Amino acid sequence: MHAILVHGLGRTSASMLLLAGRLRSAGMTTHLFGYSAAFERWRPCVERLRRFIAARTQGERFIVVGHSLGGVLLRAALPGLACAPELGVFLAPPSTASRFAVKLSKWWLFRLLTGEMGQLLARRDFMEGLPVPDIPLRIYAGTKGPRGRWTLFGNELNDGIVSVKEVQLGSMPLQLLPTFHTVIMNSRQVAADIATLVKP
């Protein structure tokens, strides 16, 4: 069983190493897809991800795991694959234009560091037009972000970057984890759940 891991915005493949190690311990072969939002455009990156998945899996069984923007990239890439994954695991992926992305998209430094992809995350029409994968999905949202009138999210549950409501994809159930956005992939529960869900 292959596991394709895609990191989030502003991170590198190194952020997925702990999860990859735990999945290898569960008997999976892991592949880390790296990209740079600052230097790559959306469509070429999606096409490169498709080629990466096809080359690494060679028609064999596989699952996909995406953190934040990584989950968004996977949603765009999956429809073009010849073979579908047996499971999709999305860790704190925005399912709509998040308040955080909309706010930051107005700052020149954010635009410089995140390029076209960062701007697309702030567009409601783009985010809500992404295809919903027709595969078994497991979606996680963090809940340890600050809450209160002085915060961006008010009293809504959030992980510091996106709210639980912004992660919600249609009526699909969410798994809530007491963790922050930037470290949700390191939750032991995520690796344990994948190992339980994926049959040898």
XYZ file of C-alpha atoms in Angstrom:
200
model
C 0.000 0.000 0.000
C 1.394 3.382 -1.042
C 0.691 6.613 0.827
C 1.084 9.943 -0.997
C 1.658 12.806 1.466
C 1.254 16.455 0.440
C 2.273 19.262 2.800
C 0.553 22.574 3.394
C 1.142 26.193 2.410
C 4.459 27.643 3.545
C 5.716 24.241 4.698
C 7.973 21.616 3.148
C 7.843 17.836 2.911
C 9.769 17.754 6.192
C 6.555 18.688 8.008
C 5.099 15.295 7.025
C 8.100 13.175 8.072
C 6.729 12.110 11.453
C 3.429 10.972 9.948
C 5.311 9.238 7.124
C 7.412 7.340 9.653
C 4.341 6.185 11.536
C 2.684 5.028 8.315
C 5.827 3.110 7.336
C 5.726 1.428 10.726
C 2.179 0.347 9.823
C 3.512 -1.330 6.681
C 2.955 1.382 4.057
C 5.343 2.790 1.468
C 5.309 6.573 1.767
C 5.997 9.229 -0.882
C 6.393 12.919 -0.044
C 5.301 15.432 -2.691
C 7.024 18.785 -2.402
C 6.116 22.103 -4.000
C 6.698 25.830 -3.575
C 3.637 28.064 -3.597
C 5.911 31.081 -4.044
C 7.437 29.822 -7.289
C 4.865 27.450 -8.827
C 1.583 28.232 -10.471
C -1.572 26.329 -9.606
C -2.302 24.350 -12.765
C 1.279 23.152 -13.442
C 1.568 22.082 -9.799
C -1.681 20.087 -9.998
C -0.458 18.375 -13.182
C 2.891 17.601 -11.580
C 1.099 16.082 -8.592
C -0.909 13.838 -10.930
C 2.273 12.649 -12.628
C 3.946 12.124 -9.262
C 1.102 9.942 -7.994
C 0.974 7.885 -11.191
C 4.744 7.347 -11.228
C 4.965 6.350 -7.566
C 1.958 4.050 -7.437
C 2.232 2.342 -10.864
C -1.366 1.145 -10.689
C -0.939 -0.361 -7.213
C -3.128 0.369 -4.187
C -2.649 3.761 -2.597
C -4.078 6.396 -0.287
C -3.573 10.179 -0.282
C -2.964 12.424 2.713
C -3.021 16.206 2.400
C -2.445 18.918 4.984
C -4.223 22.257 4.436
C -3.376 23.437 0.888
C -2.126 19.901 0.247
C -5.695 18.689 0.559
C -6.852 21.396 -1.852
C -4.231 20.308 -4.402
C -5.337 16.694 -4.039
C -8.985 17.613 -4.624
C -7.963 19.195 -7.924
C -5.596 16.382 -8.943
C -7.666 13.271 -8.181
C -10.241 13.534 -11.018
C -7.469 13.264 -13.622
C -5.955 10.048 -12.286
C -6.362 6.746 -14.099
C -6.648 4.926 -10.751
C -8.416 6.280 -7.677
C -7.013 6.039 -4.148
C -8.700 3.786 -1.640
C -8.831 6.570 0.943
C -8.374 10.321 1.147
C -7.236 11.861 4.429
C -7.488 15.643 4.617
C -5.936 17.434 7.589
C -7.431 20.873 8.267
C -8.124 21.635 4.601
C -10.008 24.853 3.865
C -13.205 23.994 1.991
C -14.102 27.625 1.376
C -12.208 30.901 1.322
C -11.113 31.204 4.941
C -11.207 34.483 6.791
C -7.491 34.164 7.495
C -6.628 33.778 3.785
C -8.922 36.634 2.764
C -7.349 38.931 5.348
C -3.757 38.033 4.451
C -4.349 38.128 0.688
C -4.375 41.935 0.884
C -0.797 42.030 2.238
C 1.998 42.297 -0.349
C 4.323 40.038 1.684
C 1.733 37.243 1.749
C 1.248 37.606 -2.003
C 5.002 37.455 -2.498
C 5.500 34.377 -0.326
C 2.459 32.380 -1.440
C 2.050 33.390 -5.079
C -0.986 32.433 -7.106
C -1.946 29.588 -4.760
C -2.253 31.875 -1.775
C -4.535 34.185 -3.743
C -6.719 31.300 -4.898
C -7.267 30.233 -1.284
C -8.901 33.621 -0.700
C -11.366 33.253 -3.602
C -14.719 31.819 -2.596
C -15.726 30.962 -6.185
C -12.524 28.992 -6.728
C -12.634 27.115 -3.423
C -16.302 26.188 -3.685
C -15.828 25.072 -7.311
C -13.258 22.412 -6.440
C -14.393 18.835 -7.133
C -15.388 16.698 -4.156
C -13.513 13.383 -4.402
C -15.728 10.375 -5.031
C -13.724 8.173 -2.664
C -13.894 7.351 1.054
C -12.762 10.465 2.927
C -11.525 11.169 6.424
C -11.430 14.875 7.242
C -9.855 16.294 10.403
C -10.173 19.732 11.983
C -8.209 21.170 14.879
C -9.886 22.879 17.820
C -7.058 24.354 19.899
C -6.993 27.825 18.349
C -7.780 30.883 20.470
C -11.382 32.012 20.816
C -13.005 35.203 22.016
C -14.326 38.529 20.808
C -10.789 39.761 20.150
C -9.951 36.894 17.769
C -10.590 36.483 14.056
C -12.931 33.547 14.735
C -14.954 34.870 17.657
C -16.231 31.905 19.654
C -16.042 29.415 16.773
C -13.892 26.324 17.187
C -10.708 26.739 15.162
C -7.110 25.609 14.872
C -5.577 29.071 14.683
C -5.732 29.246 10.867
C -9.109 27.838 9.807
C -12.322 27.325 11.740
C -14.092 24.002 11.960
C -16.875 25.528 9.859
C -14.362 26.461 7.137
C -13.045 22.893 7.037
C -16.520 21.344 6.801
C -17.071 19.799 3.366
C -20.781 19.483 2.698
C -22.409 17.052 5.108
C -19.326 14.874 5.510
C -18.474 14.085 9.132
C -15.468 15.771 10.689
C -13.009 14.274 13.146
C -12.110 16.941 15.713
C -8.651 16.943 17.262
C -7.399 19.118 20.156
C -4.461 20.495 18.186
C -3.248 23.462 16.130
C -3.241 23.829 12.348
C 0.510 23.660 11.888
C 0.990 20.387 13.799
C -2.233 18.474 13.147
C -0.350 15.972 10.965
C 1.685 14.942 14.019
C -1.344 13.715 15.933
C -0.938 10.043 16.819
C -4.665 9.581 16.258
C -4.313 10.451 12.572
C -1.732 7.736 11.947
C -3.631 5.237 14.100
C -6.899 5.921 12.257
C -5.248 5.460 8.866
C -3.672 2.191 9.945
C -7.083 0.982 11.132
C -8.948 2.085 8.009
C -6.462 0.761 5.454
C -6.658 -2.976 4.993
C -3.409 -4.889 4.313
